[in-house]
Short mmCIF file of C-alpha atoms in Angstrom, two decimals:
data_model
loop_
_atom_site.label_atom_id
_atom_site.label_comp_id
_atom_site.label_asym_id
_atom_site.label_seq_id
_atom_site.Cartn_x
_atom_site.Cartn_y
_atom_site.Cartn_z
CA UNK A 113 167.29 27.46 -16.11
CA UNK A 114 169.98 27.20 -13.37
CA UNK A 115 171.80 29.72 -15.19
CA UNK A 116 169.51 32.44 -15.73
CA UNK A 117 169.08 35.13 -13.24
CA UNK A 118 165.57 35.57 -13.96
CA UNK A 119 165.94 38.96 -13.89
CA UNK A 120 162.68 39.31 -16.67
CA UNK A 121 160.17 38.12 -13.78
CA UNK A 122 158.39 39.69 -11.09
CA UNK A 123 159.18 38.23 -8.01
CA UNK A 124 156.26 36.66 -6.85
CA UNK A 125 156.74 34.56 -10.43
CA UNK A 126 160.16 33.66 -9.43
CA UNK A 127 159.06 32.28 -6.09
CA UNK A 128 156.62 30.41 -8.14
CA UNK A 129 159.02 28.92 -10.87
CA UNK A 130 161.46 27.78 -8.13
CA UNK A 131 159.48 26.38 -5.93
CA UNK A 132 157.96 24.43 -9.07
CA UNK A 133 161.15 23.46 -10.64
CA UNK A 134 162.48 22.16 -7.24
CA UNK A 135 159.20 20.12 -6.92
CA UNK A 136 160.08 18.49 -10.65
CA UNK A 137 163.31 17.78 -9.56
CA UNK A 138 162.81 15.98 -6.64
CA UNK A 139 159.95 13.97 -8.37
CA UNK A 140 162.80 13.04 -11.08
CA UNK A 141 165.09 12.04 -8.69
CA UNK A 142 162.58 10.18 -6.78
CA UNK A 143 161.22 8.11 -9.69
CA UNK A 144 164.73 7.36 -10.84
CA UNK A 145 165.04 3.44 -11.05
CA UNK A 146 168.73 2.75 -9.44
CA UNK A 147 170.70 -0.52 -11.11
CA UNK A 148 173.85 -1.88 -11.29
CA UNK A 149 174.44 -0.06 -14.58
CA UNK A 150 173.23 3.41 -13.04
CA UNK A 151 175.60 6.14 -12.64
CA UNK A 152 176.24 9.57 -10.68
CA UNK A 153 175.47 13.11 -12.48
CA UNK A 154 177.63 15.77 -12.65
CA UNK A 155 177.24 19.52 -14.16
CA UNK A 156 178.05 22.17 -13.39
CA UNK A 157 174.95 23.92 -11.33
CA UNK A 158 173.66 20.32 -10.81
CA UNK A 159 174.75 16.79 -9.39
CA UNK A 160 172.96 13.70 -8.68
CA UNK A 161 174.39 10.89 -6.47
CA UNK A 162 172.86 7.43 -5.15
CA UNK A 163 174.46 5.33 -2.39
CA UNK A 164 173.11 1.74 -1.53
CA UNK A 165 175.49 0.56 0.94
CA UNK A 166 174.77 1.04 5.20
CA UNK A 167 177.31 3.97 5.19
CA UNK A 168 176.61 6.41 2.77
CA UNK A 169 178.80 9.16 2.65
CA UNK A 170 178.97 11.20 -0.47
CA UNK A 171 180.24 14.84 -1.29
CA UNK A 172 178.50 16.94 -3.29
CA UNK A 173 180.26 20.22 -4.44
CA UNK A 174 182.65 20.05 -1.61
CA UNK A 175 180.00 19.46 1.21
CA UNK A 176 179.97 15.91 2.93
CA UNK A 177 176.27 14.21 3.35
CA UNK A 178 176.41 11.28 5.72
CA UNK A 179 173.71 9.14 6.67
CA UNK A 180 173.97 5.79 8.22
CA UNK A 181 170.53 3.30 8.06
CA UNK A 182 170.60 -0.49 7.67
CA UNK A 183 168.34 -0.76 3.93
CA UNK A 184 167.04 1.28 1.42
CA UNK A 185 168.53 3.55 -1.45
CA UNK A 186 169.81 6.73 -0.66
CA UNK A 187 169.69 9.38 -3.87
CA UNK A 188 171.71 13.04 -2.87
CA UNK A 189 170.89 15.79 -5.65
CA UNK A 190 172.85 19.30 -5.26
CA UNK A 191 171.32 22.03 -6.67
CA UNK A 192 173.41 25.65 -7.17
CA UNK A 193 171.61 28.92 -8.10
CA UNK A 194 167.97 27.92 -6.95
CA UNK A 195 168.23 28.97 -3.16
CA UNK A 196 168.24 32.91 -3.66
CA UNK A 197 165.01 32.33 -5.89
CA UNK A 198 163.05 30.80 -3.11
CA UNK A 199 160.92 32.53 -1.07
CA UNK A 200 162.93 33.29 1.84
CA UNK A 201 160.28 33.82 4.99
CA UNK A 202 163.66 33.71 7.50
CA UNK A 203 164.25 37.65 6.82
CA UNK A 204 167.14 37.61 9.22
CA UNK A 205 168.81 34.64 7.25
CA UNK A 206 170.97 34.79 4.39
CA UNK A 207 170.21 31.67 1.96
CA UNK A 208 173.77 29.81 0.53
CA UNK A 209 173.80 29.23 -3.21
CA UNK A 210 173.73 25.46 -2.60
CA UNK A 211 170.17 23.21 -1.88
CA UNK A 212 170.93 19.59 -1.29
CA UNK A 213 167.99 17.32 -0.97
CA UNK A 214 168.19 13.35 0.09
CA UNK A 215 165.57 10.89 -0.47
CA UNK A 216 165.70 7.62 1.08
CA UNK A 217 163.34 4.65 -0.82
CA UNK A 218 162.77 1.03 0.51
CA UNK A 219 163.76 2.31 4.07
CA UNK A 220 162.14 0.53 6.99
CA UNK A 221 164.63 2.31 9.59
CA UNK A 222 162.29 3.78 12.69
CA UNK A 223 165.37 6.55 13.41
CA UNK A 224 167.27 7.92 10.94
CA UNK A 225 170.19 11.17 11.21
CA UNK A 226 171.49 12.91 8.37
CA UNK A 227 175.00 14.70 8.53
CA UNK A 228 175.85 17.65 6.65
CA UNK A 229 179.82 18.34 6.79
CA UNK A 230 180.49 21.85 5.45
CA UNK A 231 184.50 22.38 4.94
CA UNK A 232 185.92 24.87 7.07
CA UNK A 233 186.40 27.27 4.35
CA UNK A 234 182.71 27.90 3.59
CA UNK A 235 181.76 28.56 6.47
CA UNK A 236 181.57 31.84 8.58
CA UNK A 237 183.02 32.30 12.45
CA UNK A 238 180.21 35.27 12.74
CA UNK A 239 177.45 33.32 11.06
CA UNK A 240 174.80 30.80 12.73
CA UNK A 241 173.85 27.58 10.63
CA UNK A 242 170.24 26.67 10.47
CA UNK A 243 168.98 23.60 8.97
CA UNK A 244 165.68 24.15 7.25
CA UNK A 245 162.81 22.35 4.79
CA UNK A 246 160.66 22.94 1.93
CA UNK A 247 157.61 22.96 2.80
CA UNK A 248 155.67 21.56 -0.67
CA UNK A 249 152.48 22.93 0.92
CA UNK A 250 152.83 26.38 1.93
CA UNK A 251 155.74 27.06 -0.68
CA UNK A 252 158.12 28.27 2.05
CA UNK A 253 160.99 27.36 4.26
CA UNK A 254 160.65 25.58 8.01
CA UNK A 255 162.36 24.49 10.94
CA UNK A 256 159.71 22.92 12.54
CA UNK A 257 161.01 19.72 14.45
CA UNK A 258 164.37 19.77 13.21
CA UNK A 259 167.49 19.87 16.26
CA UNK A 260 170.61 21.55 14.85
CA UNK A 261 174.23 20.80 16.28
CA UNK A 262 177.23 22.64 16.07
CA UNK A 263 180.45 21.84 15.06
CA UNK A 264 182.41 18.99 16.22
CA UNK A 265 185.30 20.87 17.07
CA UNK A 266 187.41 19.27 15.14
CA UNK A 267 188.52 21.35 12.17
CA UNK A 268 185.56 20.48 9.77
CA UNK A 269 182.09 22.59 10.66
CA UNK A 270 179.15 19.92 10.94
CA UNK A 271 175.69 20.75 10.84
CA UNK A 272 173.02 17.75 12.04
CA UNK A 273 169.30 17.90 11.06
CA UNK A 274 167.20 15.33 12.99
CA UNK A 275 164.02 16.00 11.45
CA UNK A 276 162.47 12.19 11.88
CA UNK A 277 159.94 12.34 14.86
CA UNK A 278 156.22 11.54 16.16
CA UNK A 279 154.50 14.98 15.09
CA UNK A 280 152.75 16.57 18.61
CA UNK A 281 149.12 16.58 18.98
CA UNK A 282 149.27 20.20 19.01
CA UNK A 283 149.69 20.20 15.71
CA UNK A 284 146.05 19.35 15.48
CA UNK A 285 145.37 22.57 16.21
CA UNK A 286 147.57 24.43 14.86
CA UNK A 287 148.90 26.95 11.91
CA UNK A 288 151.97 24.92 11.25
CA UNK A 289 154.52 22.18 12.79
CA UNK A 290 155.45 23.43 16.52
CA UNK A 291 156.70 20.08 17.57
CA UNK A 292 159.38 20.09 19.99
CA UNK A 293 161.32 17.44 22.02
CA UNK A 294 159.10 17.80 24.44
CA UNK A 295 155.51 17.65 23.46
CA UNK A 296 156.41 14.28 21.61
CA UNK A 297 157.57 12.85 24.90
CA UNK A 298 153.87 13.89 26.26
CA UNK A 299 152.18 12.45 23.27
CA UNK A 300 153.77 9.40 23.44
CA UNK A 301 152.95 9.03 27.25
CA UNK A 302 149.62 10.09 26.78
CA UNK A 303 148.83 7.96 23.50
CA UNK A 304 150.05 4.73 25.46
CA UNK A 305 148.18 5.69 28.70
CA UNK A 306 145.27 6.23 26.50
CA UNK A 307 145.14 3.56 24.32
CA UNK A 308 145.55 0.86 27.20
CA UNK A 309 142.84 2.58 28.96
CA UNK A 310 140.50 2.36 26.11
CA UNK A 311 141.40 -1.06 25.30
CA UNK A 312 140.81 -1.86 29.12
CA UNK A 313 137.37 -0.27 28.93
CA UNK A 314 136.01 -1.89 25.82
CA UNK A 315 137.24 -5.88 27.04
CA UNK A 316 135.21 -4.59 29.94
CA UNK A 317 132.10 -3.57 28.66
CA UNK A 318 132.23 -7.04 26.31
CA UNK A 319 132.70 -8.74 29.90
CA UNK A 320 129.17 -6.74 31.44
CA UNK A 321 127.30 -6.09 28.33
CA UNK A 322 124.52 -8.31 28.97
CA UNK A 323 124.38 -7.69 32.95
CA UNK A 324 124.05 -3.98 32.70
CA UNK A 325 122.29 -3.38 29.19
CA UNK A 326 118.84 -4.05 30.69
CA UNK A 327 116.77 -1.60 29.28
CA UNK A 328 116.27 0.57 26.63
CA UNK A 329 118.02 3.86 27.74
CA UNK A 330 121.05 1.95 29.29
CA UNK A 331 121.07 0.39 25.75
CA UNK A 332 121.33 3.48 24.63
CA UNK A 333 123.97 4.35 26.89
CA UNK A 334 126.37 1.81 26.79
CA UNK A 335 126.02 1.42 22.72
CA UNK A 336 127.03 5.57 22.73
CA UNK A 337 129.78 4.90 24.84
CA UNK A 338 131.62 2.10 23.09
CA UNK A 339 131.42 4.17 19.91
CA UNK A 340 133.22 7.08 21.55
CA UNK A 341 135.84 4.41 23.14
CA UNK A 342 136.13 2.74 19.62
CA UNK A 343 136.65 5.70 17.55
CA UNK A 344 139.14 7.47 20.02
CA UNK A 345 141.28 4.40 19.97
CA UNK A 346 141.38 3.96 16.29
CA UNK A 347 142.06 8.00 16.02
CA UNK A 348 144.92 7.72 18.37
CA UNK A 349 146.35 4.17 16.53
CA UNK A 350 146.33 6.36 13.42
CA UNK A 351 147.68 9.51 14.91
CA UNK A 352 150.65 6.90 16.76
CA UNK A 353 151.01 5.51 13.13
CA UNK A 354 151.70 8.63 11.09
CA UNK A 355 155.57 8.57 10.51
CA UNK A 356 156.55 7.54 7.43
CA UNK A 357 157.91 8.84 3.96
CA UNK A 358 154.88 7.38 1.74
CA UNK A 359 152.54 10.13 0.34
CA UNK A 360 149.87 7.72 0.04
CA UNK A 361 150.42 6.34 3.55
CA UNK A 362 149.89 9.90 4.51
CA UNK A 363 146.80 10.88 3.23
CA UNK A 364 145.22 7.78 4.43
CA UNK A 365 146.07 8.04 7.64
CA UNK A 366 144.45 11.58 7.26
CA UNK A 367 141.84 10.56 6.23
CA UNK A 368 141.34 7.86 9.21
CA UNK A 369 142.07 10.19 11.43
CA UNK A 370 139.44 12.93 10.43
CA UNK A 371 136.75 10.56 10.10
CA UNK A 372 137.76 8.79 13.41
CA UNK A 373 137.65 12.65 15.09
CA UNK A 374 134.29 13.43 13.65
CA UNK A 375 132.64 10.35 14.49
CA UNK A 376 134.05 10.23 18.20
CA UNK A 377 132.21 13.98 18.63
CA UNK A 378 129.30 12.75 16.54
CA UNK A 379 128.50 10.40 18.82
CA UNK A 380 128.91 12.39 21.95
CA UNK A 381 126.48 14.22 20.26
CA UNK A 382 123.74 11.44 20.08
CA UNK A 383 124.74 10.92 23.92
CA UNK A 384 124.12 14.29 25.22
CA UNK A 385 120.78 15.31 22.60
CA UNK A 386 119.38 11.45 24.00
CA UNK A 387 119.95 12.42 27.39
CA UNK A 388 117.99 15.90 27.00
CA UNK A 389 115.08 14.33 25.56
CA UNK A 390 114.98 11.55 28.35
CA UNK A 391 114.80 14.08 30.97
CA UNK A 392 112.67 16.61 28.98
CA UNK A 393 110.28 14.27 27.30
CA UNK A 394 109.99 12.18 30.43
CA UNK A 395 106.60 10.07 29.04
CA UNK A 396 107.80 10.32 25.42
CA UNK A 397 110.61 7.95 25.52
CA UNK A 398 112.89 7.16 22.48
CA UNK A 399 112.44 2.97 20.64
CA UNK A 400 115.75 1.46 20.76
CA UNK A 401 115.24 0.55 16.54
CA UNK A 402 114.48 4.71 16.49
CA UNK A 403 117.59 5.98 18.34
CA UNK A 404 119.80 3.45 16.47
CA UNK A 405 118.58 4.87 13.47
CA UNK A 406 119.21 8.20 13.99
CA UNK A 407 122.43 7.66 16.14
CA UNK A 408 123.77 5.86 13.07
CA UNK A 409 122.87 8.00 10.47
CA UNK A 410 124.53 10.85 12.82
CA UNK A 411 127.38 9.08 14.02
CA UNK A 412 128.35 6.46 10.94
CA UNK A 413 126.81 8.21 7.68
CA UNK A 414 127.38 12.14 8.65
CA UNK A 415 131.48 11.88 9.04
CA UNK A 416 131.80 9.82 6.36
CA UNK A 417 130.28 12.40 4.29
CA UNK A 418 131.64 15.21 5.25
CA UNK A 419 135.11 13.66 4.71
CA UNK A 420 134.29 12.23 1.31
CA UNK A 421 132.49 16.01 0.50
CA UNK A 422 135.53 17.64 1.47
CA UNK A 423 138.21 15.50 0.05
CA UNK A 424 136.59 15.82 -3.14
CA UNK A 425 136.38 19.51 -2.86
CA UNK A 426 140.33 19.93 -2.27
CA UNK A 427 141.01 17.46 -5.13
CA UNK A 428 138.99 18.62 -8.30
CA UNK A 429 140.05 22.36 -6.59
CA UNK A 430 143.41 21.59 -6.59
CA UNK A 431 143.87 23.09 -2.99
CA UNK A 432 145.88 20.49 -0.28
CA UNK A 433 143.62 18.21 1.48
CA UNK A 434 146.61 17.19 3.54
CA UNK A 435 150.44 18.28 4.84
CA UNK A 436 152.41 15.91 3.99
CA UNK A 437 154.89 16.17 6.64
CA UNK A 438 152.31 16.69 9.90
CA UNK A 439 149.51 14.33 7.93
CA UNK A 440 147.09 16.48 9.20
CA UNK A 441 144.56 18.62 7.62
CA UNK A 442 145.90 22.23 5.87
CA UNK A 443 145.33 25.41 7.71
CA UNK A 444 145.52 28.43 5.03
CA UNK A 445 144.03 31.22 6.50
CA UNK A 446 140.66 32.07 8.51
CA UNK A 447 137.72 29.79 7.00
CA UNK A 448 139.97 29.09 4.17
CA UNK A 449 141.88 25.11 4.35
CA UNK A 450 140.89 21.61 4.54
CA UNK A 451 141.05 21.86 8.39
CA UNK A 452 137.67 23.41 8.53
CA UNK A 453 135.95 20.68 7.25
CA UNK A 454 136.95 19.31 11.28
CA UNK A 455 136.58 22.65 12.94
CA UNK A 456 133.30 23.76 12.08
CA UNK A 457 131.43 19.99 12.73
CA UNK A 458 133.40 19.73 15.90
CA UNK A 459 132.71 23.35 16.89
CA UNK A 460 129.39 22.84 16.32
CA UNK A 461 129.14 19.76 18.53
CA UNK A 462 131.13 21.50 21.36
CA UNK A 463 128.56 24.51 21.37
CA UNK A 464 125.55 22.00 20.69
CA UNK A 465 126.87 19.21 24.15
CA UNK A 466 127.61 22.40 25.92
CA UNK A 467 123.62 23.72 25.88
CA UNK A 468 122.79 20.08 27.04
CA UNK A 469 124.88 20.34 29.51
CA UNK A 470 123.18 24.00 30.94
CA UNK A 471 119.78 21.77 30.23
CA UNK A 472 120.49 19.07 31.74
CA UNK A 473 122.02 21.40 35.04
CA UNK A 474 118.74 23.49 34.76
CA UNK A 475 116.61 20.63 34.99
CA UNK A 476 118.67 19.18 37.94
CA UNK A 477 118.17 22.19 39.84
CA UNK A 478 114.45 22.57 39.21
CA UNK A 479 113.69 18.76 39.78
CA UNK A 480 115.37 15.27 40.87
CA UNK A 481 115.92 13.14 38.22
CA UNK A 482 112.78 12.71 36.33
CA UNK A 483 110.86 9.26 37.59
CA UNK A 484 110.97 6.60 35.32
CA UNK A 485 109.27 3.41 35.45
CA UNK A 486 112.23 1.15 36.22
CA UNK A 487 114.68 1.74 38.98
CA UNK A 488 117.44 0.42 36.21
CA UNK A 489 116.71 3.54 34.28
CA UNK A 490 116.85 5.98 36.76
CA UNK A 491 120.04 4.44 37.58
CA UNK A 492 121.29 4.85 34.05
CA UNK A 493 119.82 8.39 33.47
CA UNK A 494 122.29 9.60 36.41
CA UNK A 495 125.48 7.35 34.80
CA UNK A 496 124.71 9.36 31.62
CA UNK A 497 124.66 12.64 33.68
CA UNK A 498 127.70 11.74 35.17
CA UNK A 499 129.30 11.04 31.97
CA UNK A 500 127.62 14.25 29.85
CA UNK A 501 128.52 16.99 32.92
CA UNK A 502 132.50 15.71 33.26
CA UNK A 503 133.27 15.05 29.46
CA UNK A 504 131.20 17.80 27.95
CA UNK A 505 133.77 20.65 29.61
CA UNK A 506 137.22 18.65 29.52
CA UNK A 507 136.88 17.85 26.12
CA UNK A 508 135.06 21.23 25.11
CA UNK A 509 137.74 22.81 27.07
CA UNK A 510 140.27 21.30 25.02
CA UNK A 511 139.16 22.13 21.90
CA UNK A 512 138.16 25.17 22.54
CA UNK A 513 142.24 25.56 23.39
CA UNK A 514 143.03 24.34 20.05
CA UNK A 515 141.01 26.94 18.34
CA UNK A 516 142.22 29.23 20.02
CA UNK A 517 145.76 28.14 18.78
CA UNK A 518 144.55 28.64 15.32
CA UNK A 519 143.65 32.52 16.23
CA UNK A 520 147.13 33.23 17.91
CA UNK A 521 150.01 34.80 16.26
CA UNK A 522 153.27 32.36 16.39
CA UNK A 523 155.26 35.36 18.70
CA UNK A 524 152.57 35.43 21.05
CA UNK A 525 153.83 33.34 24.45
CA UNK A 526 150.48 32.15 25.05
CA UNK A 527 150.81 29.88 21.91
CA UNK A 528 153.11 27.99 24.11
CA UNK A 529 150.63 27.39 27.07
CA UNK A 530 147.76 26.73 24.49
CA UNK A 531 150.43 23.94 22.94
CA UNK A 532 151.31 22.54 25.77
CA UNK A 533 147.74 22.78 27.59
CA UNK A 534 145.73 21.15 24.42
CA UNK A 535 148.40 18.25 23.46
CA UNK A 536 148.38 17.34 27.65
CA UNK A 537 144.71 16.97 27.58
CA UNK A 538 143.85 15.66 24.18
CA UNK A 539 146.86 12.68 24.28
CA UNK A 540 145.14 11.37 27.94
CA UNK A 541 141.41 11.68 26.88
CA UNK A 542 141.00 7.81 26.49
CA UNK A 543 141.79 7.66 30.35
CA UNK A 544 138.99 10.31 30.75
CA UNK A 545 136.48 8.11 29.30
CA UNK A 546 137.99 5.10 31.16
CA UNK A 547 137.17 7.04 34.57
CA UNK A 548 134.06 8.10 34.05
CA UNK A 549 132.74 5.39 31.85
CA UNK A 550 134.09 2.43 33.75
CA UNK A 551 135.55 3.62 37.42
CA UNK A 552 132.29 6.00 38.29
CA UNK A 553 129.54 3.43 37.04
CA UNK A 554 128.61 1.64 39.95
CA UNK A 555 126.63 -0.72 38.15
CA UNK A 556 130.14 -1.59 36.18
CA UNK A 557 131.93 -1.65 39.42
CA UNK A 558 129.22 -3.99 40.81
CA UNK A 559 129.02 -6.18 37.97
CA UNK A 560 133.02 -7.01 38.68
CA UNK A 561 132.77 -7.21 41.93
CA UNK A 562 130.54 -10.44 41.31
CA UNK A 563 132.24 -11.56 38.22
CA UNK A 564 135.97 -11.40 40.69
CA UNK A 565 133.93 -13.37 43.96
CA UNK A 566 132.40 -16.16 41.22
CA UNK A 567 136.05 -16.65 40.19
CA UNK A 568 137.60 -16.84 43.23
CA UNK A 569 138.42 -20.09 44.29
CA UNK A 570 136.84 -21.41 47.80
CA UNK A 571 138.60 -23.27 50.47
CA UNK A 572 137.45 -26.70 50.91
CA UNK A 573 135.79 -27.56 54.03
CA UNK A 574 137.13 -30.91 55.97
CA UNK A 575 135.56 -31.79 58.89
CA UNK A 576 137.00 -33.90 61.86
CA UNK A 577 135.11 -36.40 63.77
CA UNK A 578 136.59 -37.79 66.72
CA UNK A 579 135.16 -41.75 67.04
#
């Protein structure tokens, strides 16, 4: 096959071919079971090369691959004549006749650089290397997230790839990979700022639950509220936790982290719909066992649902449910990818906490908050005002950024701001909640004020009597 020029077949075919015959490979190589008896390959269009000590350095038709790591089996495979029959989507870029791909098994290394030493006679004063991927799932090449070096400087041209990194949260949002450097430092921040402050939040509420949960609607409340806190922290865990070479690792933590999304807005959701009919049905109110009910089946049964519906759908279609490099959902094309199976709910909840939110404003201005027949859940009605008004726009605002990402050509500059503006806002949401839910609840606030004075230790009195 190597041989051939393929000349026979349309283009479009060819693309197709490679790209399949390069996917083969690689599953070969990858399945190859490396003993003591095992030896390298060598043909002439095709050689196959395994390295299992902490230095690997081989050479593979005169080009060096280095790669240093501390376990795991490295296998190199050179393939000649199969570049040019890629689809090349870098018009400006001439492909080499060489592909070289490295898979590393039983690795446990959190860092990891590959070299690539080209000998100074292959390469090109007036050209400009540039390290690029497969991508398996939209059949083409990409740069995304890999940093490129230039030579050494010391007689031998050297190319670096660092491709290993935390993907962005922008990519969330987005048509393909745009991490950078830079966003990953932000997501990291934010992740860590946000998961503390969640984890802060819910040892909190465990400390006040039975001070402040006094009546039905602040039942209501509070219930809502560690549900959002829950689900956002075990989104963000999964989101921190998705580096790593295993396929199956990867479509797990997919899978986590679209049902943790959807159930997050799902209950907002039962937060902002309960606290419309509060204030519209004032002598009507909801039975704790009824909300529970329906908050569940919303919150609990819908997400799962819709993720089992649409996982099922990709598989027995045989369209991508996941990327395997970003494990995120696949964007394809307008209302076509598994990422819509998390736009359209979500979109649907923004639009649907957004008209609460004009209710609940409405009502406001017409009226006070609507007498109830406890002072606890007046009190409460206002928290969950407090809570609906500030949320509903930051985190409506930054979705509505990330769809916007999805309708934005890659050239346009704005993609940039939208990036940078959605993964800023979405990595420090669980410090959002944390303010609003925890620092602007008086009752909270009050609650620990009593809990820190009963703790306190008091000064023993000693009196003096003078005889």
């Amino acid at each position: 096959m190597l041989n051939g020029s393929w000349d026979a077949v349309n283009k479009s075919e060819v693309h197709k071919m490679s790209s399949n015959y390069l996917q083969s490979v690689e599953g070969l190589v990858k399945n190859i079971k490396i003993n003591s008896n095992s030896s390298n390959v060598f043909s002439p269009n095709l050689q196959f090369k395994f390295c299992s000590s902490s230095n690997c350095n081989v050479s593979m038709f005169g080009i060096g691959v280095n790669l240093n790591r501390t376990t795991g089996i490295l296998k190199v495979v050179a393939i000649k004549n199969v570049m040019k029959k890629l689809k090349n989507n870098f018009l400006d870029m001439l492909p080499t006749s060489l592909l070289i791909s490295a898979t590393l098994e039983n690795n446990s290394d959190s860092f990891l650089q590959i070299t690539l030493e080209f000998p100074e006679k292959t390469l090109n004063i007036n050209t400009k290397p540039h390290c690029v991927f497969w991508n398996t799932s939209e059949k083409e090449w990409s740069d995304a997230g890999c940093v490129i070096k230039p030579s050494n400087g010391n007689g031998t041209g050297q190319v670096v790839c660092e491709c290993n990194h935390l993907t962005s949260f922008s990519v969330l949002m987005a048509k393909e990979d745009i991490s950078t450097e830079v966003l990953d430092i932000i997501t990291y921040v934010g992740l860590s700022v946000s998961i503390c402050s969640l984890l802060i939040f819910l040892t909190i509420e465990a400390l006040v639950w039975s001070a402040v949960v006094k009546s039905n609607l602040s039942h209501f409340r509070h219930t809502a509220m560690v549900n959002i806190a829950t689900f956002l922290l075990l989104a963000d865990i999964s989101f921190l936790a998705s580096e790593g070479d295993s396929e199956t690792w990867c479509l797990v933590l997919t899978l986590c982290k679209h049902l943790f999304f959807l159930a997050m807005f799902s209950w907002m959701l039962c937060m902002s719909v309960m606290l419309v009919h509060q204030l519209i049905f004032v002598f009507s109110p909801l039975r704790k066992r009824v909300f529970m009910f329906l908050a569940s089946s919303v919150g609990y049964v819908c997400p799962v649902l819709i993720v089992g519906s649409s996982y099922m759908y990709c598989k027995y279609t045989n369209k991508p449910y996941y990327d395997k490099k970003t494990c995120w959902l696949v964007y394809e094309r307008l209302l076509e990818g598994s990422i819509h199976a998390f736009i359209l709910p979500v979109g649907t909840v923004i639009l649907t906490n957004l008209f609460s939110m004009v209710v609940v404003i409405a009502t406001l201005v017409k009226s006070s908050v609507p007498d109830a027949s406890k002072v606890d859940d007046k009190e409460t009605a206002k928290s969950i005002i407090k809570v609906v008004v500030f949320l509903t726009p930051v985190f409506g605002v930054t979705w509505i950024i990330g769809f916007a990402q999805l309708l934005l050509d890659k050239d346009n500059p704005m993609v940039t701001v939208a990036s940078y503006s959605f993964t800023i806002l979405n990595s420090f949401q669980g410090l959002f909640i944390f303010i609003t839910g925890c620092l602007a609840e008086q009752k909270i606030v009050e609650q620990l004020t009593r809990m820190q004075l009963h703790l306190k230790p008091t000064t023993p009195r000693v009196d003096f009597v003078l005889d």
